[in-house]
Short mmCIF file of C-alpha atoms and ligand atoms in Angstrom, two decimals:
data_model
loop_
_atom_site.label_atom_id
_atom_site.label_comp_id
_atom_site.label_asym_id
_atom_site.label_seq_id
_atom_site.Cartn_x
_atom_site.Cartn_y
_atom_site.Cartn_z
CA THR A 24 -13.90 37.69 5.00
CA GLU A 25 -10.36 37.23 6.80
CA TYR A 26 -9.12 34.78 6.49
CA ASP A 27 -9.66 31.75 3.45
CA LEU A 28 -9.50 28.67 6.03
CA ILE A 29 -8.65 28.31 10.20
CA ILE A 30 -7.70 25.53 11.27
CA VAL A 31 -8.84 25.09 15.51
CA ASN A 32 -8.08 22.94 18.25
CA GLY A 33 -5.14 21.02 16.87
CA LEU A 34 -1.68 20.17 18.03
CA VAL A 35 0.84 21.86 15.67
CA VAL A 36 3.72 19.11 15.06
CA SER A 37 6.96 21.28 13.59
CA ASP A 38 10.42 19.18 12.68
CA THR A 39 10.99 21.05 17.14
CA GLU A 40 8.23 20.86 18.81
CA THR A 41 3.83 20.16 19.42
CA GLN A 42 1.94 22.73 20.89
CA GLU A 43 -1.67 23.54 20.91
CA TRP A 44 -1.45 26.23 18.44
CA ASP A 45 -4.42 27.75 15.63
CA ILE A 46 -3.53 28.35 11.79
CA ALA A 47 -5.59 31.04 9.64
CA VAL A 48 -4.88 30.31 5.64
CA LYS A 49 -5.48 33.49 3.18
CA ASP A 50 -4.49 33.12 -0.65
CA GLU A 51 -2.41 29.63 -0.33
CA LYS A 52 0.22 30.67 2.53
CA ILE A 53 -0.03 30.31 6.39
CA LYS A 54 -0.94 33.63 7.05
CA LYS A 55 -1.23 33.86 10.81
CA VAL A 56 -0.36 31.45 14.02
CA LEU A 57 -2.24 32.09 17.43
CA PRO A 58 -1.79 29.98 20.66
CA ARG A 59 -5.91 27.96 20.58
CA GLY A 60 -8.25 29.98 20.76
CA GLY A 61 -6.12 32.81 19.72
CA PHE A 62 -8.41 33.43 15.86
CA HIS A 63 -12.27 33.27 18.40
CA GLU A 64 -13.28 36.61 17.21
CA VAL A 65 -12.29 36.43 13.71
CA ASN A 66 -14.43 35.63 10.56
CA ALA A 67 -12.80 32.94 7.90
CA THR A 68 -14.77 31.29 4.76
CA ARG A 69 -13.80 28.05 6.75
CA ILE A 70 -12.91 26.87 9.37
CA ILE A 71 -11.28 23.15 10.56
CA ASP A 72 -11.80 21.58 13.84
CA ALA A 73 -9.02 19.64 14.34
CA GLU A 74 -10.39 17.77 17.81
CA GLY A 75 -6.82 17.68 18.63
CA GLY A 76 -5.89 15.92 16.15
CA TYR A 77 -2.28 16.22 15.01
CA VAL A 78 -1.68 19.43 12.80
CA MET A 79 1.64 18.95 10.68
CA PRO A 80 2.92 20.07 7.44
CA GLY A 81 2.31 18.17 4.06
CA GLY A 82 4.60 15.31 3.33
CA VAL A 83 7.17 15.57 0.70
CA ASP A 84 8.59 12.83 -0.92
CA ALA A 85 11.81 13.18 -2.24
CA HIS A 86 12.34 9.97 -3.80
CA VAL A 87 9.44 8.67 -6.50
CA HIS A 88 9.26 7.01 -9.77
CA LEU A 89 6.83 7.40 -12.47
CA GLN A 90 6.75 6.86 -16.05
CA GLU A 91 9.81 5.98 -16.15
CA PRO A 92 11.03 4.15 -19.23
CA PRO A 93 11.98 -0.11 -18.49
CA LEU A 94 15.15 0.62 -16.69
CA PHE A 95 15.14 -2.11 -13.92
CA GLY A 96 13.90 -5.06 -15.07
CA GLN A 97 10.83 -6.19 -17.14
CA GLY A 98 7.64 -4.40 -17.32
CA SER A 99 6.96 -0.34 -17.35
CA THR A 100 6.15 1.15 -14.26
CA ALA A 101 2.12 1.59 -14.04
CA ASP A 102 1.77 4.55 -12.22
CA ASN A 103 1.95 8.00 -14.51
CA TYR A 104 1.90 11.70 -12.73
CA GLU A 105 -1.81 11.62 -12.47
CA THR A 106 -2.06 8.61 -10.82
CA GLY A 107 1.25 8.57 -8.89
CA SER A 108 0.53 12.16 -7.41
CA ARG A 109 -3.63 11.50 -7.16
CA SER A 110 -2.14 8.33 -4.92
CA ALA A 111 0.71 10.79 -2.78
CA VAL A 112 -2.18 13.50 -1.88
CA CYS A 113 -4.81 10.60 -0.40
CA GLY A 114 -1.74 9.49 1.98
CA GLY A 115 -1.72 13.34 2.52
CA THR A 116 1.85 14.21 0.31
CA THR A 117 1.71 17.38 -1.33
CA THR A 118 5.36 17.16 -2.33
CA MET A 119 6.79 15.29 -5.17
CA VAL A 120 10.04 14.81 -6.23
CA THR A 121 10.13 11.97 -9.26
CA PHE A 122 12.87 11.57 -11.20
CA ALA A 123 13.22 12.80 -15.07
CA PRO A 124 15.40 9.98 -16.41
CA GLN A 125 18.22 10.49 -19.29
CA LYS A 126 19.14 7.31 -21.25
CA LYS A 127 22.75 5.79 -22.13
CA SER A 128 21.33 6.81 -25.49
CA GLU A 129 20.40 10.16 -24.83
CA ASP A 130 22.80 13.34 -24.46
CA SER A 131 21.16 15.95 -23.38
CA LEU A 132 19.83 16.55 -19.91
CA LEU A 133 17.72 20.13 -20.73
CA ASP A 134 15.94 17.51 -23.81
CA THR A 135 15.29 14.70 -21.11
CA LEU A 136 13.67 17.89 -18.77
CA ALA A 137 11.77 19.05 -20.54
CA ALA A 138 10.05 15.47 -21.89
CA THR A 139 9.32 15.19 -17.88
CA HIS A 140 8.22 18.28 -17.51
CA ALA A 141 5.40 17.76 -20.80
CA ARG A 142 4.84 14.36 -18.59
CA ALA A 143 3.86 16.10 -15.04
CA LYS A 144 2.12 19.81 -16.58
CA ASP A 145 -1.48 19.96 -15.99
CA ASN A 146 -1.73 15.83 -14.92
CA CYS A 147 -0.36 15.98 -11.01
CA TYR A 148 -2.69 16.62 -7.70
CA ILE A 149 0.14 17.59 -6.23
CA ASP A 150 2.99 19.99 -6.12
CA TYR A 151 6.43 18.59 -7.63
CA SER A 152 10.36 18.88 -9.12
CA PHE A 153 12.53 16.81 -10.14
CA HIS A 154 15.51 14.96 -9.44
CA LEU A 155 17.47 14.33 -12.94
CA LEU A 156 18.22 10.94 -13.18
CA VAL A 157 21.84 11.20 -14.90
CA GLY A 158 22.63 7.96 -17.20
CA ASN A 159 25.42 9.42 -19.55
CA PRO A 160 27.43 12.67 -18.40
CA SER A 161 28.89 13.24 -21.68
CA GLU A 162 30.10 16.80 -22.00
CA ARG A 163 27.21 18.75 -22.74
CA ALA A 164 25.19 16.75 -20.08
CA LEU A 165 28.01 18.23 -17.52
CA SER A 166 28.03 21.35 -19.55
CA GLU A 167 24.06 21.98 -18.77
CA PHE A 168 24.20 21.55 -14.72
CA LYS A 169 24.46 25.63 -14.58
CA THR A 170 21.22 26.20 -16.81
CA LEU A 171 19.03 23.17 -14.64
CA ARG A 172 20.11 24.68 -11.79
CA GLU A 173 18.36 28.57 -13.48
CA LYS A 174 15.72 26.20 -14.20
CA GLY A 175 15.21 25.24 -10.38
CA ILE A 176 16.42 21.50 -10.72
CA SER A 177 19.34 21.37 -7.47
CA SER A 178 19.31 18.21 -7.22
CA LEU A 179 20.47 14.24 -9.81
CA LYS A 180 20.85 10.84 -8.83
CA ILE A 181 23.23 8.45 -10.65
CA TYR A 182 23.75 4.93 -10.03
CA MET A 183 26.70 2.73 -9.36
CA THR A 184 24.46 -0.41 -10.44
CA TYR A 185 21.90 -1.53 -13.27
CA GLU A 186 23.60 -2.08 -16.96
CA ALA A 187 21.09 0.66 -17.94
CA LEU A 188 22.08 3.24 -15.93
CA GLN A 189 25.34 2.70 -14.60
CA LEU A 190 28.75 4.67 -14.30
CA HIS A 191 31.58 4.04 -13.16
CA ASP A 192 34.15 5.80 -10.70
CA GLY A 193 35.47 8.54 -13.23
CA GLN A 194 32.08 9.00 -14.12
CA ILE A 195 31.25 9.09 -11.03
CA LEU A 196 33.54 12.08 -10.81
CA ASP A 197 32.91 13.83 -13.57
CA VAL A 198 29.66 14.76 -11.75
CA LEU A 199 30.63 14.89 -8.31
CA LEU A 200 32.56 18.02 -9.63
CA GLU A 201 30.43 19.72 -12.26
CA ALA A 202 27.58 19.39 -9.02
CA ARG A 203 30.32 21.07 -6.55
CA LYS A 204 30.31 23.48 -8.97
CA GLN A 205 26.94 24.52 -9.37
CA GLY A 206 25.95 23.37 -6.02
CA ILE A 207 24.09 20.01 -7.00
CA THR A 208 23.06 18.01 -4.17
CA THR A 209 24.51 14.39 -5.82
CA MET A 210 21.99 11.56 -4.53
CA ILE A 211 23.97 8.16 -4.99
CA HIS A 212 22.17 4.76 -5.72
CA ALA A 213 24.86 2.87 -4.09
CA GLU A 214 25.27 -1.11 -5.31
CA ASN A 215 28.18 -2.95 -6.76
CA ASN A 216 27.11 -4.50 -9.80
CA HIS A 217 29.56 -6.49 -10.42
CA VAL A 218 28.68 -8.65 -6.93
CA ILE A 219 25.01 -8.74 -7.91
CA ASN A 220 25.74 -10.74 -11.37
CA TRP A 221 28.34 -12.49 -10.01
CA MET A 222 25.53 -13.89 -7.09
CA THR A 223 23.28 -14.01 -10.18
CA ALA A 224 25.18 -16.52 -12.23
CA GLN A 225 26.00 -18.31 -9.08
CA LEU A 226 22.14 -18.82 -8.21
CA GLU A 227 21.32 -19.21 -11.69
CA LYS A 228 24.25 -22.13 -11.52
CA ARG A 229 22.09 -24.04 -8.98
CA GLN A 230 18.89 -23.35 -10.25
CA LEU A 231 17.58 -21.20 -8.05
CA PHE A 232 15.93 -18.84 -10.21
CA ALA A 233 12.15 -17.67 -7.43
CA PRO A 234 11.52 -14.69 -6.42
CA LYS A 235 13.22 -15.31 -3.56
CA TYR A 236 16.92 -15.51 -4.83
CA HIS A 237 16.19 -11.59 -4.97
CA GLY A 238 17.47 -11.41 -1.81
CA PRO A 239 20.87 -13.24 -1.64
CA SER A 240 21.58 -11.84 -5.54
CA HIS A 241 21.59 -8.70 -3.59
CA PRO A 242 23.70 -9.49 -0.27
CA PRO A 243 24.90 -7.09 2.09
CA VAL A 244 28.13 -6.86 0.84
CA ALA A 245 27.14 -5.50 -2.27
CA GLU A 246 25.15 -2.35 -0.59
CA ILE A 247 27.86 -2.07 2.03
CA GLU A 248 31.01 -1.88 -0.26
CA ALA A 249 29.75 0.79 -2.18
CA ILE A 250 28.18 2.96 -0.01
CA TYR A 251 31.57 3.26 1.90
CA ARG A 252 33.10 3.91 -2.02
CA ALA A 253 30.47 6.21 -2.46
CA ILE A 254 31.70 8.16 0.69
CA SER A 255 34.88 8.06 -0.36
CA LEU A 256 34.57 9.81 -3.85
CA SER A 257 32.72 12.19 -1.82
CA GLU A 258 34.99 12.92 0.61
CA PHE A 259 38.08 12.86 -1.89
CA MET A 260 35.83 15.50 -3.80
CA ASP A 261 34.37 17.43 -1.35
CA THR A 262 31.27 17.36 -2.55
CA PRO A 263 28.15 16.28 -0.41
CA ILE A 264 26.21 13.35 -1.00
CA LEU A 265 22.48 11.57 0.03
CA ILE A 266 22.65 8.10 -0.85
CA VAL A 267 19.23 6.96 -1.38
CA HIS A 268 17.21 3.38 0.05
CA VAL A 269 19.76 2.37 2.75
CA SER A 270 19.20 -1.09 3.83
CA THR A 271 22.06 -2.29 5.93
CA PRO A 272 22.80 -2.06 9.53
CA GLN A 273 26.45 -1.57 8.36
CA ALA A 274 25.83 0.18 5.77
CA ALA A 275 24.78 2.67 8.06
CA ALA A 276 27.37 2.53 9.86
CA HIS A 277 29.81 3.40 8.14
CA ILE A 278 27.49 6.32 7.40
CA LYS A 279 27.31 7.32 10.87
CA SER A 280 31.59 7.10 11.55
CA ALA A 281 31.47 9.60 7.97
CA GLN A 282 28.91 11.76 9.83
CA ALA A 283 31.04 11.92 12.78
CA ARG A 284 33.89 13.02 10.89
CA GLY A 285 32.28 16.11 10.02
CA LEU A 286 31.58 14.75 6.36
CA PRO A 287 28.10 16.51 3.98
CA ILE A 288 27.62 12.79 3.87
CA PHE A 289 23.48 12.38 4.44
CA ALA A 290 21.42 8.87 3.67
CA GLU A 291 17.78 7.81 2.92
CA THR A 292 15.79 5.17 4.21
CA CYS A 293 12.58 3.53 3.30
CA PRO A 294 9.44 1.69 4.69
CA GLN A 295 10.65 -1.03 2.89
CA TYR A 296 13.69 -1.84 5.25
CA LEU A 297 11.59 -0.48 8.33
CA PHE A 298 8.56 -2.39 7.85
CA LEU A 299 9.67 -6.12 5.37
CA THR A 300 12.30 -8.51 5.05
CA LYS A 301 13.72 -11.59 3.88
CA LYS A 302 10.32 -13.84 4.59
CA HIS A 303 8.51 -11.46 2.94
CA LEU A 304 9.97 -12.15 -0.29
CA ASP A 305 9.86 -16.29 0.61
CA GLY A 306 5.94 -15.55 -0.32
CA PRO A 307 3.77 -18.66 -2.20
CA GLY A 308 4.65 -18.63 -5.62
CA PHE A 309 5.54 -15.85 -7.91
CA GLU A 310 3.84 -13.84 -4.60
CA GLY A 311 7.54 -12.77 -3.70
CA ALA A 312 7.86 -10.20 -6.80
CA LYS A 313 5.39 -8.49 -4.76
CA CYS A 314 8.46 -7.62 -2.77
CA VAL A 315 11.34 -7.44 -5.36
CA CYS A 316 13.27 -3.78 -4.43
CA SER A 317 16.83 -3.10 -4.37
CA PRO A 318 18.11 -3.08 -2.30
CA PRO A 319 16.17 -6.21 -0.99
CA PRO A 320 14.24 -6.51 2.98
CA ARG A 321 17.51 -8.38 4.34
CA GLU A 322 18.02 -11.16 6.80
CA SER A 323 15.39 -10.06 10.17
CA GLU A 324 13.87 -7.81 12.65
CA SER A 325 17.07 -6.64 13.89
CA ASP A 326 17.72 -5.36 10.51
CA CYS A 327 14.67 -3.26 11.26
CA ASP A 328 15.49 -2.19 13.85
CA ALA A 329 18.20 -0.73 13.41
CA ILE A 330 17.32 1.47 10.57
CA TRP A 331 14.59 2.41 13.17
CA THR A 332 17.60 3.72 15.46
CA GLY A 333 19.20 4.99 12.68
CA LEU A 334 16.14 7.56 11.65
CA LYS A 335 16.00 8.64 15.08
CA ASP A 336 19.44 9.40 15.78
CA GLY A 337 20.00 11.21 12.61
CA THR A 338 21.24 8.74 10.64
CA PHE A 339 19.24 8.94 8.22
CA THR A 340 18.18 12.85 7.01
CA ILE A 341 15.24 11.81 5.40
CA LEU A 342 12.59 8.98 4.92
CA SER A 343 11.23 8.81 1.48
CA SER A 344 8.87 5.70 -0.40
CA ASP A 345 10.86 4.86 -3.45
CA HIS A 346 7.39 4.52 -4.92
CA CYS A 347 8.14 2.37 -7.82
CA PRO A 348 5.46 1.37 -9.10
CA PHE A 349 5.03 -1.71 -11.73
CA ARG A 350 1.90 -4.13 -11.68
CA TYR A 351 2.35 -7.92 -10.49
CA ASP A 352 -0.10 -9.08 -13.36
CA ASP A 353 0.16 -7.21 -16.36
CA ALA A 354 -2.68 -4.72 -17.29
CA GLU A 355 -2.96 -6.09 -20.77
CA THR A 356 -2.35 -10.01 -20.66
CA GLY A 357 -2.86 -10.46 -17.32
CA LYS A 358 0.32 -12.55 -16.90
CA LYS A 359 2.54 -12.41 -14.26
CA SER A 360 6.44 -10.90 -15.72
CA SER A 361 8.82 -13.68 -16.61
CA VAL A 362 6.28 -16.77 -15.30
CA THR A 363 6.52 -19.42 -18.03
CA GLU A 364 6.00 -22.79 -18.28
CA ASP A 365 9.19 -23.39 -17.75
CA PHE A 366 9.90 -21.31 -15.19
CA PRO A 367 6.67 -21.67 -12.67
CA LEU A 368 8.38 -19.43 -10.04
CA GLY A 369 9.62 -16.89 -12.61
CA LYS A 370 12.79 -15.66 -12.56
CA PHE A 371 13.92 -13.24 -9.81
CA LYS A 372 16.22 -11.97 -12.22
CA PHE A 373 13.68 -9.94 -14.41
CA VAL A 374 11.89 -9.18 -11.78
CA PRO A 375 10.81 -5.22 -12.24
CA ASN A 376 12.69 -3.74 -8.70
CA GLY A 377 10.70 -1.53 -6.73
CA CYS A 378 7.99 -1.03 -4.50
CA PRO A 379 4.37 0.81 -4.35
CA GLY A 380 4.26 3.16 -1.67
CA ILE A 381 3.51 6.77 -1.75
CA GLU A 382 0.75 6.60 -0.33
CA THR A 383 1.31 4.43 2.72
CA ARG A 384 4.81 6.42 3.82
CA LEU A 385 3.17 8.45 6.35
CA PRO A 386 0.61 6.56 7.44
CA LEU A 387 2.28 3.01 7.86
CA THR A 388 4.82 4.67 9.52
CA LEU A 389 2.85 7.05 12.10
CA SER A 390 1.13 4.67 13.01
CA ALA A 391 4.38 2.32 14.31
CA ALA A 392 4.67 4.87 16.71
CA ARG A 393 7.84 4.26 17.27
CA LEU A 394 9.49 7.90 16.31
CA PRO A 395 9.00 11.29 17.83
CA LEU A 396 6.64 12.90 16.39
CA THR A 397 8.73 16.21 15.67
CA LYS A 398 11.29 13.44 14.46
CA PHE A 399 8.32 11.70 12.18
CA VAL A 400 8.16 15.50 10.02
CA GLN A 401 11.57 16.30 10.64
CA VAL A 402 12.24 13.00 8.32
CA THR A 403 9.02 12.36 6.26
CA SER A 404 8.52 16.32 5.66
CA THR A 405 11.34 19.11 6.57
CA ASN A 406 14.52 17.45 5.91
CA PRO A 407 13.86 16.47 2.27
CA ALA A 408 12.76 20.55 2.12
CA ARG A 409 16.08 21.33 3.16
CA LEU A 410 18.17 19.06 1.43
CA TYR A 411 16.04 19.47 -1.93
CA GLY A 412 15.52 23.34 -1.72
CA LEU A 413 11.90 23.68 -0.92
CA TYR A 414 12.59 25.05 2.63
CA PRO A 415 10.73 27.05 4.12
CA THR A 416 7.98 26.90 1.39
CA LYS A 417 7.10 23.55 1.99
CA GLY A 418 8.16 21.49 4.87
CA ALA A 419 7.56 23.35 7.18
CA LEU A 420 4.08 26.14 8.60
CA PHE A 421 5.40 29.41 9.13
CA GLU A 422 3.28 32.56 8.42
CA GLY A 423 3.94 34.47 5.82
CA MET A 424 6.90 31.72 4.83
CA SER A 425 5.35 28.80 4.47
CA ASP A 426 2.51 27.42 1.93
CA ALA A 427 -0.41 26.52 3.34
CA ASP A 428 0.47 22.28 2.71
CA ILE A 429 -1.54 20.37 6.43
CA ASN A 430 -1.90 16.87 7.56
CA ILE A 431 -4.70 16.89 9.69
CA TRP A 432 -4.32 13.54 11.73
CA TYR A 433 -7.09 11.52 13.56
CA PRO A 434 -6.86 12.15 17.50
CA GLU A 435 -4.58 9.51 19.22
CA GLY A 436 -6.98 7.45 19.44
CA LYS A 437 -10.50 8.14 17.68
CA MET A 438 -9.68 5.86 14.63
CA GLU A 439 -10.56 2.55 14.71
CA GLU A 440 -7.66 -0.03 14.16
CA PHE A 441 -8.05 -1.06 10.65
CA GLU A 442 -6.20 -3.73 8.20
CA LEU A 443 -4.43 -2.46 5.58
CA THR A 444 -5.91 -3.57 2.02
CA ASN A 445 -5.09 -2.49 -1.48
CA ASP A 446 -8.48 -1.73 -2.72
CA MET A 447 -8.21 0.91 0.20
CA LEU A 448 -5.03 2.85 -1.66
CA HIS A 449 -5.35 5.72 -5.22
CA HIS A 450 -2.80 3.98 -6.86
CA ASP A 451 -2.31 1.99 -10.39
CA VAL A 452 -1.14 -0.61 -9.08
CA ASP A 453 -2.46 -3.36 -8.71
CA TYR A 454 -0.55 -4.77 -5.07
CA THR A 455 1.03 -3.23 -1.36
CA PRO A 456 3.23 -5.31 0.09
CA PHE A 457 2.87 -4.02 3.23
CA GLU A 458 -0.79 -5.46 2.37
CA GLY A 459 -2.70 -6.91 5.80
CA ARG A 460 -0.42 -4.56 8.08
CA MET A 461 -2.18 -3.15 10.88
CA ILE A 462 -3.15 1.08 10.45
CA ASN A 463 -4.11 3.20 13.35
CA GLN A 464 -3.81 6.55 11.03
CA TRP A 465 -4.21 8.07 8.56
CA PRO A 466 -4.46 12.19 6.83
CA ARG A 467 -8.26 13.15 7.96
CA TRP A 468 -7.38 16.13 6.02
CA THR A 469 -5.11 16.83 3.57
CA ILE A 470 -5.26 20.81 2.60
CA LEU A 471 -2.30 22.05 -0.44
CA ARG A 472 -1.91 25.54 -0.76
CA GLY A 473 -4.88 26.67 0.72
CA LYS A 474 -6.97 23.72 -0.70
CA VAL A 475 -8.54 20.80 0.90
CA VAL A 476 -7.93 18.31 -1.40
CA TRP A 477 -8.39 15.35 0.52
CA ASP A 478 -11.10 14.83 3.44
CA ARG A 479 -11.22 11.35 4.49
CA GLU A 480 -14.95 11.20 5.65
CA GLY A 481 -16.01 14.28 3.71
CA GLY A 482 -15.93 12.65 0.20
CA GLY A 483 -12.46 11.40 0.41
CA LEU A 484 -10.38 13.15 -2.96
CA LEU A 485 -11.27 15.92 -3.65
CA GLY A 486 -8.46 17.98 -5.70
CA GLN A 487 -8.12 18.46 -8.73
CA LYS A 488 -5.59 16.97 -11.49
CA GLY A 489 -3.35 20.23 -13.23
CA TYR A 490 -3.78 21.52 -9.43
CA GLY A 491 -0.49 20.63 -7.89
CA ARG A 492 2.41 22.66 -10.21
CA PHE A 493 5.81 22.63 -10.57
CA VAL A 494 7.96 23.90 -7.89
CA LYS A 495 10.98 25.55 -8.45
CA ARG A 496 13.98 24.48 -6.01
CA GLU A 497 16.69 26.29 -4.21
CA ALA A 498 20.78 25.03 -3.22
CA SER A 499 19.94 22.49 -0.66
CA SER A 500 20.05 24.40 2.76
CA LEU A 501 21.83 21.50 4.36
CA ALA A 502 23.68 19.51 2.04
CA LYS A 503 26.96 22.05 1.57
CA PRO A 504 30.29 21.41 0.45
CA LEU A 505 33.62 21.33 3.64
CA ARG A 506 35.18 24.11 2.11
CA GLU A 507 33.75 27.15 0.09
CA ASP A 508 37.37 27.88 -2.68
CA GLU A 509 37.00 25.52 -5.59
CA TRP A 510 37.90 22.13 -5.77
CA GLU A 511 42.15 21.93 -6.69
CA LEU A 512 43.43 19.02 -8.41
CA PRO A 513 45.43 17.58 -5.31
CA LEU A 514 49.00 17.80 -5.74
O1 URP B 617 14.37 -1.00 -6.50
C1 URP B 617 13.84 -0.73 -6.53
N1 URP B 617 14.28 0.43 -5.75
N2 URP B 617 14.16 -0.03 -7.70
C2 URP B 617 13.55 1.59 -8.24
C3 URP B 617 14.65 1.81 -8.76
C4 URP B 617 15.66 2.68 -7.83
O2 URP B 617 16.65 2.00 -8.17
O3 URP B 617 14.89 3.60 -6.76
ZN1 ZN B 618 17.77 3.58 -6.36
ZN1 ZN B 619 15.74 1.99 -5.68
ZN1 ZN B 620 14.05 4.51 -6.85
#
């Protein structure tokens, strides 16, 4: 037959427009796109009738932690490449960029990359790449940036906090300079570690240990100051950066004003900061631990509103999950990390930071119906693909160019509203911070390189582990230095 698959009667949403188009797929690619009815006389192996539902490029989740050593608290990550990518595909994410973590004690980033490849290989349900997480910017590590680029890695992440990972400002400049030379985009976790440690000591002195004190231990000032510093270092070095998981309106304002000055400053936010506030950290007993992430959920709904506004007005380029899967009850002992007889509510400083969310990112956000559809596609698919050098293979539905990675959603009003519970999800984590939220959208079909890998009403997960493959990435098509010449020491 002429095509492997034709999708008819959909409302095709791109990052710029919504159209009544039909899409034909052949050999893993988008082969042809025609106005509705255009494939009427054409034969195909399979036809899917979208019945007026939205048809969007598959989700690209560019902030995912899988199978990392315990770097953010006690406990190791629950999801491996298999279970994490399985969860992803069941929520409409067809490409993920996970972290390849280099510890401070390690020298070579190429070794880190090889070890991470080994964890992912033959295990993934979806396509994937890695950001190198640079814990030790040694001379050797810096000299390897060039080879990383040749191996298809065009981004890295550094931390301004966490003892196990934190770089000081001089090391950050080393990384930014080399990243600039090699066309690598640097992601920065911007929080001031000294402020966090000082606040933690103050709280413990007052015998305040419960999970809810994770909030005050990471006050907005820690994020605001560090983001301002990160912007300043980026401007000094004329090197683009992406500030990850921004939670604070005042920090967003710094980002916005830097962008208004034309600086290549990009920012990310996550569903946690759209849907959770400090009251979620204040559950009964140890429950609040389920919402411990850094930065923490903030004060009130008006903080969430400001983050939604930042997504709408473009301050935030991307919406990622920051899927960081730790178990609530330990899988072996059944115990909660850090809960003891002496500390029945645990100790917030030992609760591993991070929440699971790779499967819920798209359905939760679309169900909230607070973004124009094109903006939803921008921040969850097209922009992450552009920012990290995957576009237009990923993040778009262009004839002849894009992989046939497609989500088909339910027609508006067709899906009955339901309550999200963790037992619907496909990760290996024993909770979701979004338990009990009402949802009215979910991908009905998800297609990865032409194959139906998720069919909500026809067996659920149909994809296979190992079908997902490593995608070599180009330089970012969004993040570029302002000046083209080499950086010169200002004298
Ligand atoms: O709390 C968080 N976000 N944990 C994951 C690690 C990180 O900093 O991204
Ligand atoms: Zn981070
Ligand atoms: Zn984080
Ligand atoms: Zn993270």
